[in-house]
Coordinates of C-alpha atoms in Angstrom, one line a residue:
M1 CA -36.9 -13.4 -6.6
S2 CA -37.4 -12.4 -10.3
Q3 CA -35.5 -14.1 -13.0
A4 CA -33.5 -10.9 -13.8
K5 CA -32.4 -10.6 -10.2
S6 CA -31.5 -14.2 -9.9
S7 CA -29.4 -14.0 -13.1
F8 CA -27.6 -10.9 -11.8
S9 CA -26.9 -12.6 -8.4
L10 CA -25.5 -15.6 -10.2
R11 CA -23.2 -13.5 -12.4
R12 CA -22.0 -11.6 -9.4
Q13 CA -21.3 -14.8 -7.5
L14 CA -19.4 -16.2 -10.4
S15 CA -17.4 -13.0 -10.7
R16 CA -16.5 -13.1 -7.1
G17 CA -15.5 -16.8 -7.4
R18 CA -13.2 -16.0 -10.3
Q19 CA -11.5 -13.3 -8.4
V20 CA -11.1 -15.4 -5.2
A21 CA -9.6 -18.2 -7.4
G22 CA -7.2 -15.6 -8.9
M23 CA -6.2 -14.5 -5.5
T24 CA -5.6 -18.1 -4.4
T25 CA -3.5 -18.8 -7.5
T26 CA -1.4 -15.7 -6.7
M27 CA -0.8 -16.8 -3.1
V28 CA 0.2 -20.3 -4.3
G29 CA 2.5 -18.8 -6.9
G30 CA 4.0 -16.6 -4.2
I31 CA 4.7 -19.5 -1.9
R32 CA 6.3 -21.5 -4.7
A33 CA 8.5 -18.5 -5.6
A34 CA 9.5 -18.0 -2.0
K35 CA 10.5 -21.7 -1.7
R36 CA 12.5 -21.5 -4.9
I37 CA 14.6 -18.6 -3.8
G38 CA 14.9 -19.8 -0.2
A39 CA 13.0 -16.9 1.3
F40 CA 11.3 -19.0 4.0
K41 CA 14.8 -19.8 5.4
Q42 CA 16.5 -16.5 4.9
P43 CA 14.8 -13.7 2.9
P44 CA 17.3 -12.5 0.2
R45 CA 16.6 -8.8 0.7
E46 CA 18.9 -7.6 -2.1
T47 CA 16.8 -9.4 -4.8
L48 CA 13.4 -9.7 -3.1
P49 CA 11.9 -6.4 -4.2
R50 CA 11.3 -7.5 -7.8
Y51 CA 9.6 -10.7 -6.6
I52 CA 7.4 -8.7 -4.2
Q53 CA 6.5 -6.3 -7.0
T54 CA 5.4 -9.1 -9.3
F55 CA 3.4 -10.7 -6.5
C56 CA 1.7 -7.5 -5.5
R57 CA 0.8 -6.6 -9.1
K58 CA -0.8 -10.0 -9.6
M59 CA -2.6 -9.7 -6.3
A60 CA -4.1 -6.3 -7.2
G61 CA -5.0 -7.7 -10.7
S62 CA -6.8 -10.7 -9.1
F63 CA -9.2 -8.1 -7.7
G64 CA -9.5 -6.4 -11.0
V65 CA -7.4 -3.4 -10.0
K66 CA -4.9 -2.2 -12.6
V67 CA -1.9 -0.2 -11.2
V68 CA -0.7 2.7 -13.3
E69 CA 2.3 4.9 -12.7
V70 CA 1.3 8.5 -13.8
E71 CA 5.0 9.3 -13.7
P72 CA 7.7 6.6 -13.5
V73 CA 8.4 5.7 -9.9
E74 CA 12.2 5.7 -9.4
Q75 CA 13.5 2.7 -7.6
F76 CA 15.8 4.4 -5.1
H77 CA 16.6 3.8 -1.5
G78 CA 14.7 5.8 1.2
L79 CA 11.9 6.0 3.7
W80 CA 8.8 5.7 1.5
V81 CA 5.4 7.1 2.5
S82 CA 1.9 7.0 1.0
N83 CA -1.5 8.3 1.6
H84 CA -3.8 5.5 3.0
V85 CA -7.2 4.7 1.4
S86 CA -7.7 1.0 1.5
W87 CA -6.2 -2.4 2.4
M88 CA -5.6 -2.5 -1.4
D89 CA -2.9 0.1 -0.8
I90 CA -0.6 -2.8 0.3
P91 CA -0.4 -4.5 -3.1
V92 CA -0.5 -1.1 -4.9
V93 CA 2.5 0.4 -3.1
G94 CA 4.2 -3.0 -3.2
T95 CA 3.9 -3.0 -7.0
V96 CA 5.6 0.3 -7.6
S97 CA 8.2 0.7 -4.8
P98 CA 11.3 -1.2 -3.9
A99 CA 10.5 -0.9 -0.2
F100 CA 9.8 -3.5 2.4
F101 CA 6.7 -3.5 4.5
L102 CA 6.4 -2.6 8.2
S103 CA 4.3 -4.9 10.5
K104 CA 3.6 -5.6 14.1
A105 CA 5.6 -8.5 15.4
E106 CA 2.5 -10.6 16.3
I107 CA 1.4 -10.7 12.6
G108 CA 4.6 -12.7 11.9
E109 CA 3.0 -15.5 14.0
W110 CA 0.0 -15.9 11.8
P111 CA -0.1 -19.3 10.0
V112 CA -0.1 -18.4 6.3
F113 CA 0.1 -14.6 6.0
G114 CA 2.8 -14.5 8.7
K115 CA 5.0 -16.9 6.8
L116 CA 4.5 -15.0 3.6
A117 CA 5.3 -11.7 5.4
H118 CA 8.6 -13.3 6.7
A119 CA 9.4 -14.5 3.2
A120 CA 8.8 -11.0 1.9
G121 CA 11.4 -9.5 4.2
T122 CA 8.9 -7.6 6.3
L123 CA 10.4 -5.6 9.1
F124 CA 8.6 -6.8 12.3
I125 CA 8.5 -4.1 14.9
E126 CA 8.9 -5.1 18.6
R127 CA 6.9 -2.5 20.5
G128 CA 7.5 -3.4 24.1
S129 CA 6.0 -0.5 25.9
G130 CA 4.7 1.0 22.7
D131 CA 7.3 3.7 22.6
A132 CA 7.2 5.3 19.1
S133 CA 10.9 6.4 19.4
S134 CA 11.9 2.7 19.8
V135 CA 10.0 1.9 16.6
S136 CA 11.7 4.8 14.8
A137 CA 15.1 3.5 16.0
Q138 CA 14.4 0.0 14.6
I139 CA 13.4 1.6 11.2
A140 CA 16.5 3.7 11.2
D141 CA 18.7 0.7 11.7
F142 CA 17.0 -1.1 8.9
L143 CA 17.4 1.9 6.6
A144 CA 21.0 2.3 7.5
K145 CA 21.6 -1.3 6.3
G146 CA 20.4 -0.2 2.8
F147 CA 16.9 -1.5 2.9
S148 CA 13.9 0.8 2.2
I149 CA 10.7 0.8 4.2
I150 CA 7.2 2.1 3.4
F151 CA 4.5 3.3 5.8
F152 CA 1.3 5.3 5.9
P153 CA 1.8 8.5 8.0
E154 CA -1.9 9.3 8.3
A155 CA -2.1 6.2 10.5
T156 CA -5.7 5.5 9.3
T157 CA -7.6 5.0 6.0
T158 CA -9.6 7.8 4.3
S159 CA -12.1 8.3 1.6
G160 CA -9.3 9.2 -0.8
K161 CA -10.6 12.7 -1.3
K162 CA -8.0 14.4 0.9
V163 CA -4.9 13.7 3.0
K164 CA -5.6 13.7 6.7
R165 CA -3.2 15.1 9.3
I166 CA 0.0 13.1 9.1
Y167 CA 2.0 11.9 12.1
G168 CA 5.7 12.5 11.7
T169 CA 7.1 10.5 14.6
L170 CA 8.6 7.9 12.3
L171 CA 10.2 10.5 10.1
Q172 CA 12.9 10.7 12.7
A173 CA 14.2 7.4 11.2
A174 CA 15.0 9.3 7.9
I175 CA 17.0 11.9 9.9
D176 CA 18.9 9.3 11.9
A177 CA 19.7 7.1 8.8
D178 CA 20.3 10.1 6.6
V179 CA 18.1 8.9 3.8
P180 CA 15.5 10.8 1.7
I181 CA 11.8 10.6 2.3
R182 CA 10.1 9.4 -0.8
P183 CA 6.3 10.2 -1.0
I184 CA 3.8 8.7 -3.4
I185 CA 0.1 9.4 -3.8
I186 CA -2.6 6.9 -4.7
A187 CA -6.1 7.5 -6.3
Y188 CA -8.6 4.8 -7.2
V189 CA -10.5 5.8 -10.3
N190 CA -13.5 4.3 -12.2
K191 CA -13.5 3.8 -15.9
D192 CA -15.6 7.0 -16.3
G193 CA -13.0 9.1 -14.5
T194 CA -14.8 9.4 -11.2
L195 CA -13.2 8.6 -7.9
S196 CA -14.0 5.1 -6.8
D197 CA -16.3 4.7 -3.7
A198 CA -15.9 0.9 -3.7
L199 CA -12.2 0.8 -2.9
P200 CA -11.9 3.1 0.2
Y201 CA -12.0 1.2 3.4
Y202 CA -12.8 3.6 6.2
G203 CA -15.5 4.7 8.7
K204 CA -17.8 1.9 9.9
L205 CA -17.3 -0.3 6.9
T206 CA -16.4 -3.9 8.0
M207 CA -13.7 -5.9 6.3
K208 CA -16.3 -8.3 5.0
E209 CA -18.4 -5.5 3.5
S210 CA -15.3 -3.9 2.0
M211 CA -14.2 -7.1 0.4
K212 CA -17.6 -7.6 -1.2
K213 CA -17.5 -4.0 -2.6
V214 CA -14.1 -4.5 -4.1
L215 CA -15.0 -7.9 -5.6
D216 CA -18.1 -6.3 -7.1
S217 CA -16.3 -3.3 -8.5
K218 CA -15.3 -3.2 -12.2
N219 CA -12.5 -1.5 -14.2
V220 CA -10.9 0.4 -11.3
T221 CA -7.4 1.8 -11.8
A222 CA -5.0 2.6 -9.0
Y223 CA -3.1 5.7 -10.3
V224 CA 0.2 6.3 -8.5
L225 CA 2.0 9.6 -8.6
P226 CA 5.6 9.9 -7.2
L227 CA 6.4 13.2 -5.5
A228 CA 9.7 15.0 -5.2
P229 CA 11.8 13.4 -2.5
I230 CA 12.5 15.3 0.7
D231 CA 16.1 15.6 2.0
P232 CA 16.1 15.5 5.8
E233 CA 19.5 17.2 6.1
G234 CA 19.2 20.4 8.2
R235 CA 15.5 19.8 9.1
N236 CA 14.0 18.6 12.4
K237 CA 11.1 16.2 12.7
S238 CA 8.5 18.9 13.0
E239 CA 9.8 20.7 9.8
L240 CA 9.8 17.4 7.9
T241 CA 6.2 16.7 9.0
N242 CA 5.0 20.1 7.9
L243 CA 6.8 19.8 4.6
L244 CA 5.5 16.3 3.9
Q245 CA 2.0 17.3 4.8
A246 CA 2.0 20.2 2.3
R247 CA 3.7 18.1 -0.4
M248 CA 1.2 15.2 0.0
N249 CA -1.8 17.7 -0.1
E250 CA -0.5 19.3 -3.2
G251 CA 0.3 15.9 -4.8
L252 CA -3.1 14.5 -4.3
A253 CA -4.7 17.6 -5.8
E254 CA -2.4 17.3 -8.8
L255 CA -3.1 13.6 -9.2
H256 CA -6.8 14.2 -9.1
S257 CA -6.5 17.0 -11.7
R258 CA -4.6 14.6 -14.0
V259 CA -6.7 11.5 -13.8
L260 CA -10.3 12.5 -12.8
S261 CA -13.0 13.7 -15.2
A262 CA -14.3 16.3 -12.7
P263 CA -13.2 17.9 -9.5
V264 CA -13.7 16.0 -6.2
E265 CA -16.6 17.1 -4.1
D266 CA -16.1 17.0 -0.3

């Protein structure tokens, strides 16, 4: 190995080490904060969102990702939805929204992440037979109690260039709880104004490969654009799905036009 390559490899390893150390520090800080406010015993949902937002912002920052609201994200109650590009979406949406996360019940049993998820007031879904209507009912009950939820209606990650077909089954929860749907759109952008190809986690990319790409990326900004809320009153699930699909498609195009230096090529 040449001296130049060896030097580059060393710098890259040191950079990765600093970011992992930052992530660990954030985790430890989150655990301490959760203990201080008693979140491990009983998550104080009324005050938790601001703690979650601080934790998520620091977590994104530990990977070198800055979160920027293109327009102010209003902190109102509702069923929040976002396009899905990366595992980084979790800290990004957690930074800007007052919503709690949705998770499969088994994740709550994980040693460290499960405890943190419980402390963060995560809504753990009991699937039973896997009936989506049961999941929607659980979300509606949570919403009716005054707590917001966020989920990714594409149900898979993408390249970030477009919004895939969304699945509207869980939008029934907004109808049943009579709360607005609050969409947001995310775009990961390099310093030169191009769409990042390091942050998207999709296709055949493994988690290990994705983690390395993110750790090696530099100066990536996660731009977030809030879209107009959708009132479910007088609309059925199919109508809400079509309206949300159109709004998210238009929103992504608008966000790209505002933050990218050139149009996106498919």
